[in-house]
Amino acid sequence: MSLYYKSTRNSELRVTASEAILKGLAPDGGLFVPEKLPILDVPMRELGKMTYQETAYAVMKLFLTDFTEDELKDCITKAYDDKFDTEEIAPLAKVDGVYYLELFHGATIAFKDMALSILPHLMTASAKKNRIENKIVILTATSGDTGKAALAGFADVEGTRIIVFYPKNGVSKVQELQMVTQKGDNVDVVAIHGNFDDAQSGVKAIFEDKEFAAELAEQGYQFSSANSINIGRLVPQVVYYVYAYAKLLENEEIGEGEEINVVVPTGNFGNILAAYYAKQMGVPIAKLICASNENKVLFDFFRTGIYDKNREFVLTSSPSMDILISSNLERLIYLIAGEDSAKTRELMEGLGGSGRYTITEEMKAKLDDFAAGYSSEEETAEQIKAVYEKTGYVTDTHTAVASHVCGQYQRGTDDKKKYVVASTASPYKFAKSVMTAIDGKYAASDELVLIEELQKISGTVMPRAIEEILNAEILHTLECDADKMKEIVKGLCISC
Ligand SMILES: *Cc1c(COP(=O)(O)O)cnc(C)c1O
């Protein structure tokens, strides 16, 4: 059966999966959503015996129905190979009774690799399928992790070019080094003077600029997005929730049909939305617990039904979650609005205008599947230290936000279900914050020295991704103001 995609802001629009992947964003500014969420057609017991790659096929084939079996399997094989440092791809670590779903074993040691390892392949396959002759220009705004994962995924992929924008003072030292040392003939990295939301808004504005698109089309270019608004990012993320549940069952950690709770450290709302999709597909997930850092716009939203981005933007130790406009929330809004695209458009225009919107009581009632919490900077640091001292397991700052919220929820509700915490980055990526949390004496040390220290105290080996940047040459030094992004893109595209 064919599955089509429509826009959250226009239900008349109907495109195939490959068209949605190529476009990234719908022409009306909406996000592509499947007309109907598919239901898993393989029993959980059978999935439990599958490899990650086989599970990926079983899940993704239900969403990407215009890909042939060969095309999709080819994308999966190219993506989930020895770029990952474990054959399990997304292993579960049981720590103090909680299951950490480790999504950081890919090339750039953050969970973005789970989707960005496969997106370039889905995109080139989509281009072929739709007979696209233009070069595809990937524009990406990053709060740190997406940028590097997208650069690594698209570097030297034929027929593509990638430009990444990141907030100059809003990413970690390791994150910045990872990006500015990226090799590849088709890659550019630009630091902007502003925060992540400025970068994201700038990219969105370029996508919505039809004149600019026409101008570039004449030169043989067309834009697409590697941001988590692309359905080609979301679909691969559904896979690991199915995989995690199936493995818990296979390993007899849970019984047949037993419900679990999932806790997700959230920024742009892509990861947790994938968990919600997994639930709709039949994975027995009870609560989806949304964990925020001090930029707790989502916590407030779930509590009050009011989304309000008018507040101070806080730079935290979990920078990939320093976001006030959670783009993927639009897909949830659309679902709880009863797939009413006019209503969704109205609310999103409110966000674009006054920076806030209020959902109806009826919509709010449909948010029962979700719970939300947040972790202050102090609580996040305490959580890293507490888990380390009790178990020897070291989590990164983002995972610690979720781990704290997990404990908070358990204590507050006495909900005895098993918990899966999405573990979104390797502690090596945030060595400074992690080590300082464990012991204040590290506060003055250099981040790169602390990486060595982290090896010692955790008894783990430095990931390849870190080793690579230690001596790499800096290749990208471009900077610009947030309102000059379009000029930069134009310059780079004309010159290439
Ligand atoms: C991107 C990111 C997040 C947030 O994920 P969303 O899908 O944007 O909600 C959390 N942790 C890390 C390490 C990330 O890179």
Short mmCIF file of C-alpha atoms and ligand atoms in Angstrom, two decimals:
data_model
loop_
_atom_site.label_atom_id
_atom_site.label_comp_id
_atom_site.label_asym_id
_atom_site.label_seq_id
_atom_site.Cartn_x
_atom_site.Cartn_y
_atom_site.Cartn_z
CA MET A 1 0.00 0.00 0.00
CA SER A 2 1.27 3.47 -0.87
CA LEU A 3 1.66 6.04 1.85
CA TYR A 4 1.52 9.71 0.90
CA TYR A 5 2.54 12.80 2.80
CA LYS A 6 0.67 16.05 3.27
CA SER A 7 1.57 19.39 4.78
CA THR A 8 0.56 20.30 8.34
CA ARG A 9 -0.64 23.59 6.88
CA ASN A 10 -2.39 22.33 3.76
CA SER A 11 -4.07 18.93 3.60
CA GLU A 12 -4.77 19.33 -0.13
CA LEU A 13 -1.09 18.85 -0.90
CA ARG A 14 -0.13 15.23 -1.53
CA VAL A 15 3.43 14.07 -2.20
CA THR A 16 5.33 10.79 -2.15
CA ALA A 17 7.90 10.01 0.53
CA SER A 18 10.80 10.68 -1.84
CA GLU A 19 9.34 14.05 -2.84
CA ALA A 20 8.89 14.97 0.83
CA ILE A 21 12.52 14.02 1.53
CA LEU A 22 13.77 16.15 -1.36
CA LYS A 23 11.71 19.18 -0.43
CA GLY A 24 12.37 19.03 3.32
CA LEU A 25 9.78 21.67 4.10
CA ALA A 26 6.39 22.02 2.38
CA PRO A 27 6.08 25.08 0.10
CA ASP A 28 3.52 26.63 2.48
CA GLY A 29 6.00 26.54 5.35
CA GLY A 30 4.33 23.48 6.88
CA LEU A 31 5.93 20.15 7.74
CA PHE A 32 5.28 16.96 5.84
CA VAL A 33 3.34 14.31 7.76
CA PRO A 34 2.22 10.84 6.72
CA GLU A 35 -1.46 10.71 5.75
CA LYS A 36 -1.81 7.83 8.16
CA LEU A 37 0.67 6.40 10.65
CA PRO A 38 1.41 2.79 9.68
CA ILE A 39 1.01 -0.12 12.08
CA LEU A 40 3.91 -2.54 12.65
CA ASP A 41 3.23 -5.73 10.73
CA VAL A 42 5.91 -7.94 12.31
CA PRO A 43 5.34 -9.40 15.81
CA MET A 44 7.61 -7.96 18.53
CA ARG A 45 9.05 -11.43 19.25
CA GLU A 46 10.24 -11.68 15.67
CA LEU A 47 11.66 -8.15 15.71
CA GLY A 48 13.60 -9.12 18.84
CA LYS A 49 15.60 -11.62 16.79
CA MET A 50 16.50 -9.09 14.12
CA THR A 51 19.63 -7.01 13.67
CA TYR A 52 19.39 -3.23 13.74
CA GLN A 53 19.52 -3.14 9.96
CA GLU A 54 16.71 -5.67 9.62
CA THR A 55 14.59 -3.77 12.12
CA ALA A 56 15.29 -0.57 10.19
CA TYR A 57 13.96 -2.18 7.04
CA ALA A 58 10.86 -3.54 8.78
CA VAL A 59 10.00 -0.07 10.10
CA MET A 60 11.12 2.20 7.28
CA LYS A 61 9.47 0.25 4.49
CA LEU A 62 6.12 1.14 6.06
CA PHE A 63 6.86 4.86 5.71
CA LEU A 64 8.88 5.04 2.50
CA THR A 65 6.56 3.11 0.24
CA ASP A 66 7.86 4.52 -3.04
CA PHE A 67 11.32 3.05 -2.40
CA THR A 68 11.94 -0.43 -3.76
CA GLU A 69 13.20 -3.12 -1.40
CA ASP A 70 16.64 -2.94 -3.02
CA GLU A 71 16.84 0.84 -2.80
CA LEU A 72 15.89 0.96 0.84
CA LYS A 73 18.11 -1.95 1.86
CA ASP A 74 21.00 -0.35 -0.01
CA CYS A 75 20.51 2.92 1.94
CA ILE A 76 20.35 1.01 5.23
CA THR A 77 23.48 -1.02 4.49
CA LYS A 78 25.47 2.10 3.57
CA ALA A 79 24.30 3.96 6.68
CA TYR A 80 24.58 1.47 9.52
CA ASP A 81 28.00 -0.02 8.91
CA ASP A 82 31.35 0.22 10.70
CA LYS A 83 30.98 3.98 11.07
CA PHE A 84 29.29 2.78 14.24
CA ASP A 85 31.61 1.37 16.88
CA THR A 86 29.24 -1.44 17.88
CA GLU A 87 27.34 -3.97 15.78
CA GLU A 88 24.30 -3.39 17.94
CA ILE A 89 24.24 0.20 16.57
CA ALA A 90 22.00 1.35 19.45
CA PRO A 91 22.85 -0.72 22.55
CA LEU A 92 20.94 -0.60 25.84
CA ALA A 93 22.92 -0.11 29.06
CA LYS A 94 21.16 -1.04 32.28
CA VAL A 95 22.34 1.36 34.97
CA ASP A 96 20.78 1.45 38.42
CA GLY A 97 17.56 -0.12 37.13
CA VAL A 98 17.14 2.31 34.21
CA TYR A 99 17.80 1.41 30.57
CA TYR A 100 19.95 3.92 28.72
CA LEU A 101 19.40 3.61 25.00
CA GLU A 102 22.81 4.69 23.71
CA LEU A 103 22.31 6.57 20.47
CA PHE A 104 25.86 7.92 20.29
CA HIS A 105 27.89 5.16 18.71
CA GLY A 106 28.04 6.72 15.23
CA ALA A 107 30.64 8.86 13.46
CA THR A 108 30.06 12.07 15.42
CA ILE A 109 29.11 10.50 18.78
CA ALA A 110 25.68 12.10 19.12
CA PHE A 111 22.25 10.75 18.32
CA LYS A 112 21.96 12.85 15.16
CA ASP A 113 24.07 10.17 13.48
CA MET A 114 21.17 7.74 13.77
CA ALA A 115 19.30 9.68 11.08
CA LEU A 116 22.03 11.63 9.33
CA SER A 117 23.98 8.52 8.41
CA ILE A 118 21.09 7.48 6.21
CA LEU A 119 19.56 10.79 5.06
CA PRO A 120 22.15 11.50 2.32
CA HIS A 121 21.48 8.07 0.82
CA LEU A 122 17.71 8.51 1.04
CA MET A 123 18.15 11.88 -0.62
CA THR A 124 20.30 10.75 -3.52
CA ALA A 125 17.99 7.77 -4.09
CA SER A 126 15.04 10.21 -4.04
CA ALA A 127 16.76 12.51 -6.54
CA LYS A 128 17.32 9.62 -8.94
CA LYS A 129 13.75 8.45 -8.54
CA ASN A 130 12.38 11.91 -9.32
CA ARG A 131 14.85 12.54 -12.18
CA ILE A 132 16.34 15.60 -10.50
CA GLU A 133 19.24 17.06 -12.45
CA ASN A 134 19.95 20.01 -10.16
CA LYS A 135 22.62 19.88 -7.52
CA ILE A 136 20.96 19.61 -4.11
CA VAL A 137 22.11 22.23 -1.64
CA ILE A 138 21.60 21.18 1.95
CA LEU A 139 21.16 24.15 4.27
CA THR A 140 21.40 23.32 7.93
CA ALA A 141 21.11 25.28 11.13
CA THR A 142 22.69 23.54 14.03
CA SER A 143 22.78 23.84 17.80
CA GLY A 144 25.97 21.77 17.61
CA ASP A 145 25.34 18.14 16.86
CA THR A 146 23.27 18.21 13.67
CA GLY A 147 25.92 20.25 11.89
CA LYS A 148 28.74 17.78 12.26
CA ALA A 149 26.53 14.76 11.67
CA ALA A 150 25.16 16.31 8.48
CA LEU A 151 28.64 17.34 7.30
CA ALA A 152 29.94 13.84 7.89
CA GLY A 153 26.93 12.32 6.15
CA PHE A 154 26.99 14.54 3.06
CA ALA A 155 30.74 15.10 2.62
CA ASP A 156 31.68 14.20 -0.95
CA VAL A 157 28.27 12.70 -1.71
CA GLU A 158 27.87 13.28 -5.43
CA GLY A 159 25.21 15.74 -6.57
CA THR A 160 25.04 17.47 -3.20
CA ARG A 161 26.53 20.48 -1.49
CA ILE A 162 26.12 21.32 2.18
CA ILE A 163 26.26 24.61 4.09
CA VAL A 164 26.03 24.54 7.88
CA PHE A 165 25.30 27.54 10.11
CA TYR A 166 26.06 27.41 13.83
CA PRO A 167 25.84 29.99 16.65
CA LYS A 168 29.38 31.24 17.20
CA ASN A 169 29.25 31.17 21.00
CA GLY A 170 26.57 28.55 21.44
CA VAL A 171 28.36 25.24 20.91
CA SER A 172 30.94 23.26 22.85
CA LYS A 173 34.65 23.37 22.03
CA VAL A 174 34.56 19.81 20.73
CA GLN A 175 31.44 20.49 18.67
CA GLU A 176 33.04 23.53 17.05
CA LEU A 177 36.29 21.72 16.33
CA GLN A 178 34.40 18.83 14.81
CA MET A 179 32.68 21.17 12.37
CA VAL A 180 35.51 23.52 11.40
CA THR A 181 37.83 20.62 10.62
CA GLN A 182 35.37 18.85 8.30
CA LYS A 183 36.96 17.75 5.04
CA GLY A 184 35.14 17.47 1.72
CA ASP A 185 34.92 19.42 -1.54
CA ASN A 186 31.22 20.14 -1.15
CA VAL A 187 31.10 21.39 2.47
CA ASP A 188 30.99 24.86 4.05
CA VAL A 189 30.65 25.85 7.68
CA VAL A 190 29.62 29.35 8.79
CA ALA A 191 29.56 30.75 12.34
CA ILE A 192 26.77 33.25 12.85
CA HIS A 193 26.60 36.06 15.37
CA GLY A 194 23.40 35.00 17.08
CA ASN A 195 21.82 31.99 18.76
CA PHE A 196 20.40 28.75 17.35
CA ASP A 197 16.92 30.18 16.84
CA ASP A 198 18.44 32.99 14.72
CA ALA A 199 20.24 30.40 12.61
CA GLN A 200 17.12 28.26 12.26
CA SER A 201 14.90 31.22 11.40
CA GLY A 202 17.46 32.36 8.81
CA VAL A 203 17.46 28.96 7.12
CA LYS A 204 13.67 28.81 7.17
CA ALA A 205 13.46 32.27 5.59
CA ILE A 206 15.79 31.20 2.78
CA PHE A 207 13.64 28.12 2.15
CA GLU A 208 10.49 30.23 1.95
CA ASP A 209 12.06 32.79 -0.43
CA LYS A 210 10.61 31.73 -3.78
CA GLU A 211 12.47 34.38 -5.78
CA PHE A 212 15.79 33.26 -4.41
CA ALA A 213 14.90 29.64 -5.18
CA ALA A 214 14.12 30.58 -8.78
CA GLU A 215 17.38 32.50 -9.08
CA LEU A 216 19.40 29.53 -7.86
CA ALA A 217 17.44 27.07 -9.98
CA GLU A 218 18.73 28.94 -13.03
CA GLN A 219 22.23 28.15 -11.82
CA GLY A 220 21.30 24.48 -11.40
CA TYR A 221 20.74 24.34 -7.65
CA GLN A 222 17.84 23.45 -5.43
CA PHE A 223 17.59 23.54 -1.66
CA SER A 224 16.81 20.80 0.75
CA SER A 225 17.04 20.46 4.48
CA ALA A 226 18.88 18.07 6.72
CA ASN A 227 17.22 19.56 9.80
CA SER A 228 14.93 17.40 11.84
CA ILE A 229 11.93 18.86 10.05
CA ASN A 230 12.81 16.54 7.14
CA ILE A 231 10.71 13.39 7.23
CA GLY A 232 13.87 11.55 6.17
CA ARG A 233 15.27 12.40 9.60
CA LEU A 234 12.20 11.46 11.56
CA VAL A 235 11.52 8.05 10.05
CA PRO A 236 14.96 6.53 10.83
CA GLN A 237 14.52 7.72 14.43
CA VAL A 238 11.38 5.65 14.90
CA VAL A 239 13.50 2.56 14.31
CA TYR A 240 15.49 2.61 17.55
CA TYR A 241 12.41 2.77 19.75
CA VAL A 242 11.04 -0.32 18.05
CA TYR A 243 14.47 -1.95 18.29
CA ALA A 244 14.89 -1.07 22.00
CA TYR A 245 11.52 -2.49 22.94
CA ALA A 246 12.07 -5.65 20.91
CA LYS A 247 15.48 -6.20 22.52
CA LEU A 248 14.12 -5.68 26.04
CA LEU A 249 11.55 -8.36 25.28
CA GLU A 250 14.10 -10.67 23.65
CA ASN A 251 16.41 -10.33 26.68
CA GLU A 252 13.52 -10.98 29.07
CA GLU A 253 13.86 -7.63 30.74
CA ILE A 254 10.15 -7.12 30.08
CA GLY A 255 7.21 -9.42 29.40
CA GLU A 256 5.00 -9.68 26.31
CA GLY A 257 2.97 -6.48 25.89
CA GLU A 258 4.44 -4.88 29.02
CA GLU A 259 4.27 -1.10 28.83
CA ILE A 260 7.39 0.99 29.31
CA ASN A 261 7.99 4.71 29.79
CA VAL A 262 10.40 6.62 27.61
CA VAL A 263 12.29 9.74 28.70
CA VAL A 264 13.78 11.94 26.00
CA PRO A 265 16.09 14.96 26.38
CA THR A 266 14.32 17.35 24.06
CA GLY A 267 15.16 20.37 21.95
CA ASN A 268 13.57 20.51 18.53
CA PHE A 269 11.07 17.76 19.49
CA GLY A 270 12.24 15.36 16.77
CA ASN A 271 13.47 12.51 18.93
CA ILE A 272 10.44 12.38 21.22
CA LEU A 273 8.08 12.72 18.27
CA ALA A 274 9.71 9.62 16.78
CA ALA A 275 8.95 7.82 20.06
CA TYR A 276 5.35 9.01 19.80
CA TYR A 277 5.15 7.68 16.24
CA ALA A 278 6.55 4.35 17.51
CA LYS A 279 3.79 4.26 20.11
CA GLN A 280 1.14 4.95 17.46
CA MET A 281 2.61 2.10 15.41
CA GLY A 282 2.00 -0.35 18.22
CA VAL A 283 5.06 -0.26 20.50
CA PRO A 284 3.73 -0.58 24.09
CA ILE A 285 4.94 2.77 25.40
CA ALA A 286 2.87 4.32 28.19
CA LYS A 287 4.28 7.79 28.89
CA LEU A 288 6.53 9.88 26.71
CA ILE A 289 8.39 12.04 29.16
CA CYS A 290 9.74 15.24 27.66
CA ALA A 291 12.85 16.46 29.46
CA SER A 292 13.99 20.08 29.05
CA ASN A 293 16.93 22.06 30.36
CA GLU A 294 16.46 25.63 31.65
CA ASN A 295 15.02 26.61 28.27
CA LYS A 296 11.84 24.94 29.48
CA VAL A 297 9.39 26.26 26.91
CA LEU A 298 8.08 22.71 26.34
CA PHE A 299 7.65 21.99 30.05
CA ASP A 300 5.53 25.13 30.32
CA PHE A 301 3.61 24.17 27.19
CA PHE A 302 2.65 20.73 28.49
CA ARG A 303 1.62 22.22 31.83
CA THR A 304 -0.40 25.19 30.57
CA GLY A 305 -1.27 24.60 26.92
CA ILE A 306 0.45 27.88 26.09
CA TYR A 307 3.53 27.89 23.90
CA ASP A 308 5.46 31.08 24.54
CA LYS A 309 8.92 31.69 23.18
CA ASN A 310 9.09 35.21 24.62
CA ARG A 311 11.61 34.60 27.34
CA GLU A 312 15.29 34.78 28.00
CA PHE A 313 17.40 32.39 25.96
CA VAL A 314 19.69 30.53 28.37
CA LEU A 315 23.03 29.11 27.30
CA THR A 316 23.32 25.83 29.19
CA SER A 317 25.72 22.90 29.45
CA SER A 318 23.35 20.95 27.17
CA PRO A 319 23.59 23.27 24.13
CA SER A 320 21.86 20.92 21.70
CA MET A 321 18.70 21.54 23.71
CA ASP A 322 19.07 25.33 23.89
CA ILE A 323 16.07 25.96 21.69
CA LEU A 324 12.97 28.09 22.13
CA ILE A 325 11.23 27.17 18.88
CA SER A 326 10.75 23.41 18.79
CA SER A 327 9.95 22.96 15.11
CA ASN A 328 8.76 19.37 15.24
CA LEU A 329 6.09 20.20 17.80
CA GLU A 330 4.06 21.39 14.80
CA ARG A 331 3.55 17.75 13.82
CA LEU A 332 2.11 16.95 17.23
CA ILE A 333 -0.05 20.09 17.18
CA TYR A 334 -1.42 18.94 13.85
CA LEU A 335 -2.34 15.53 15.27
CA ILE A 336 -4.01 16.88 18.42
CA ALA A 337 -5.87 19.45 16.31
CA GLY A 338 -7.54 16.45 14.64
CA GLU A 339 -5.37 16.88 11.52
CA ASP A 340 -6.91 20.31 10.99
CA SER A 341 -4.40 22.14 8.78
CA ALA A 342 -6.21 25.49 9.01
CA LYS A 343 -6.04 25.38 12.80
CA THR A 344 -2.38 24.38 12.72
CA ARG A 345 -1.57 27.20 10.33
CA GLU A 346 -3.37 29.70 12.57
CA LEU A 347 -1.43 28.61 15.66
CA MET A 348 1.91 28.60 13.84
CA GLU A 349 1.25 32.05 12.44
CA GLY A 350 0.72 33.14 16.03
CA LEU A 351 4.14 31.76 16.86
CA GLY A 352 5.67 33.59 13.90
CA GLY A 353 3.91 36.83 14.89
CA SER A 354 3.55 37.34 18.64
CA GLY A 355 5.80 34.41 19.50
CA ARG A 356 3.06 32.51 21.33
CA TYR A 357 -0.07 30.48 20.89
CA THR A 358 -2.61 28.76 23.08
CA ILE A 359 -4.12 25.39 22.24
CA THR A 360 -7.79 24.58 22.92
CA GLU A 361 -8.91 22.52 25.94
CA GLU A 362 -9.91 19.77 23.54
CA MET A 363 -6.39 19.67 22.11
CA LYS A 364 -4.83 19.76 25.55
CA ALA A 365 -6.86 16.71 26.57
CA LYS A 366 -5.11 14.76 23.82
CA LEU A 367 -1.69 15.32 25.37
CA ASP A 368 -2.29 12.63 27.98
CA ASP A 369 0.43 10.41 26.53
CA PHE A 370 3.00 13.03 27.48
CA ALA A 371 4.56 14.11 30.73
CA ALA A 372 7.20 16.80 31.07
CA GLY A 373 9.91 17.90 33.44
CA TYR A 374 13.03 19.98 33.43
CA SER A 375 16.42 20.01 35.00
CA SER A 376 18.28 23.10 36.19
CA GLU A 377 22.00 23.46 35.50
CA GLU A 378 22.72 22.51 39.09
CA GLU A 379 20.47 19.44 39.00
CA THR A 380 22.03 18.27 35.74
CA ALA A 381 25.53 18.46 37.23
CA GLU A 382 24.38 16.71 40.43
CA GLN A 383 22.80 13.95 38.37
CA ILE A 384 26.04 13.28 36.45
CA LYS A 385 27.94 13.09 39.71
CA ALA A 386 25.36 10.96 41.51
CA VAL A 387 25.08 8.38 38.74
CA TYR A 388 28.85 8.23 38.38
CA GLU A 389 29.48 7.81 42.10
CA LYS A 390 26.83 5.15 42.48
CA THR A 391 27.54 3.10 39.35
CA GLY A 392 30.70 4.30 37.57
CA TYR A 393 28.61 5.11 34.47
CA VAL A 394 29.28 8.54 32.98
CA THR A 395 26.50 10.29 31.07
CA ASP A 396 26.77 13.44 29.00
CA THR A 397 24.92 16.62 30.00
CA HIS A 398 21.91 16.06 27.69
CA THR A 399 21.37 12.52 28.88
CA ALA A 400 21.73 13.75 32.46
CA VAL A 401 18.85 16.18 31.92
CA ALA A 402 16.67 13.20 30.98
CA SER A 403 18.09 11.02 33.71
CA HIS A 404 17.24 13.70 36.31
CA VAL A 405 13.73 14.14 34.94
CA CYS A 406 13.31 10.36 34.97
CA GLY A 407 14.08 10.22 38.70
CA GLN A 408 11.87 13.22 39.37
CA TYR A 409 8.95 11.59 37.55
CA GLN A 410 9.43 8.24 39.31
CA ARG A 411 9.47 9.88 42.73
CA GLY A 412 6.55 12.17 41.89
CA THR A 413 4.23 9.51 40.48
CA ASP A 414 5.32 6.20 41.94
CA ASP A 415 4.94 4.82 38.42
CA LYS A 416 6.72 1.45 38.60
CA LYS A 417 7.04 0.78 34.88
CA LYS A 418 10.47 0.27 33.35
CA TYR A 419 12.13 3.38 31.98
CA VAL A 420 14.14 3.83 28.81
CA VAL A 421 16.21 7.02 28.77
CA ALA A 422 17.31 8.17 25.34
CA SER A 423 21.03 8.70 25.75
CA THR A 424 21.85 11.25 23.11
CA ALA A 425 25.56 12.03 23.29
CA SER A 426 28.84 10.57 24.39
CA PRO A 427 30.25 12.23 27.51
CA TYR A 428 33.44 12.81 25.50
CA LYS A 429 31.63 15.41 23.45
CA PHE A 430 31.00 17.51 26.56
CA ALA A 431 34.04 16.55 28.59
CA LYS A 432 34.44 19.92 30.29
CA SER A 433 30.91 20.10 31.72
CA VAL A 434 30.87 16.41 32.57
CA MET A 435 34.20 16.35 34.38
CA THR A 436 33.49 19.58 36.25
CA ALA A 437 30.20 18.09 37.43
CA ILE A 438 32.04 15.07 38.78
CA ASP A 439 34.70 17.15 40.50
CA GLY A 440 34.92 20.95 40.73
CA LYS A 441 38.70 20.78 40.58
CA TYR A 442 38.49 20.32 36.79
CA ALA A 443 36.81 23.69 36.22
CA ALA A 444 40.02 25.40 35.12
CA SER A 445 41.39 22.56 32.99
CA ASP A 446 41.51 22.56 29.23
CA GLU A 447 38.72 20.57 27.56
CA LEU A 448 41.20 18.45 25.64
CA VAL A 449 43.11 17.53 28.81
CA LEU A 450 39.84 16.49 30.41
CA ILE A 451 39.21 14.04 27.62
CA GLU A 452 42.28 12.12 28.78
CA GLU A 453 41.06 12.35 32.35
CA LEU A 454 37.62 11.08 31.36
CA GLN A 455 39.20 7.97 29.89
CA LYS A 456 40.85 7.24 33.21
CA ILE A 457 37.90 7.75 35.52
CA SER A 458 35.33 6.00 33.30
CA GLY A 459 37.54 3.14 32.13
CA THR A 460 36.28 3.73 28.56
CA VAL A 461 38.30 4.37 25.44
CA MET A 462 38.30 7.73 23.67
CA PRO A 463 36.01 7.44 20.63
CA ARG A 464 37.52 7.68 17.15
CA ALA A 465 35.59 10.92 16.55
CA ILE A 466 37.57 12.63 19.31
CA GLU A 467 40.89 11.20 18.28
CA GLU A 468 40.35 12.57 14.77
CA ILE A 469 39.89 16.22 15.78
CA LEU A 470 42.83 16.39 18.16
CA ASN A 471 45.35 17.14 15.43
CA ALA A 472 43.12 18.10 12.53
CA GLU A 473 43.60 21.28 10.52
CA ILE A 474 41.02 24.08 10.79
CA LEU A 475 39.46 24.45 7.36
CA HIS A 476 36.48 26.76 7.93
CA THR A 477 36.62 30.27 9.37
CA LEU A 478 33.64 32.06 7.76
CA GLU A 479 31.49 34.18 10.09
CA CYS A 480 28.46 36.40 9.44
CA ASP A 481 25.59 38.29 11.06
CA ALA A 482 22.30 36.39 11.28
CA ASP A 483 20.64 38.70 8.74
CA LYS A 484 23.36 38.09 6.15
CA MET A 485 22.86 34.35 5.72
CA LYS A 486 21.18 34.67 2.35
CA GLU A 487 24.10 36.67 0.89
CA ILE A 488 26.52 34.06 2.20
CA VAL A 489 24.55 31.24 0.58
CA LYS A 490 24.38 33.14 -2.69
CA GLY A 491 28.13 33.76 -2.64
CA LEU A 492 28.97 30.17 -1.88
CA CYS A 493 26.62 28.73 -4.48
CA ILE A 494 27.73 31.04 -7.29
CA SER A 495 31.37 30.33 -6.55
CA CYS A 496 31.09 26.56 -6.50
C1 LIG B 1 19.69 17.25 19.02
C2 LIG B 1 19.98 16.76 20.37
C3 LIG B 1 18.98 16.69 21.35
C4 LIG B 1 17.57 17.16 21.09
O1 LIG B 1 16.88 16.35 20.18
P1 LIG B 1 15.58 16.89 19.42
O2 LIG B 1 15.22 15.83 18.46
O3 LIG B 1 16.01 18.16 18.75
O4 LIG B 1 14.55 17.14 20.46
C5 LIG B 1 19.30 16.17 22.58
N1 LIG B 1 20.56 15.77 22.85
C6 LIG B 1 21.55 15.84 21.94
C7 LIG B 1 22.92 15.41 22.33
C8 LIG B 1 21.29 16.32 20.67
O5 LIG B 1 22.28 16.38 19.77
#
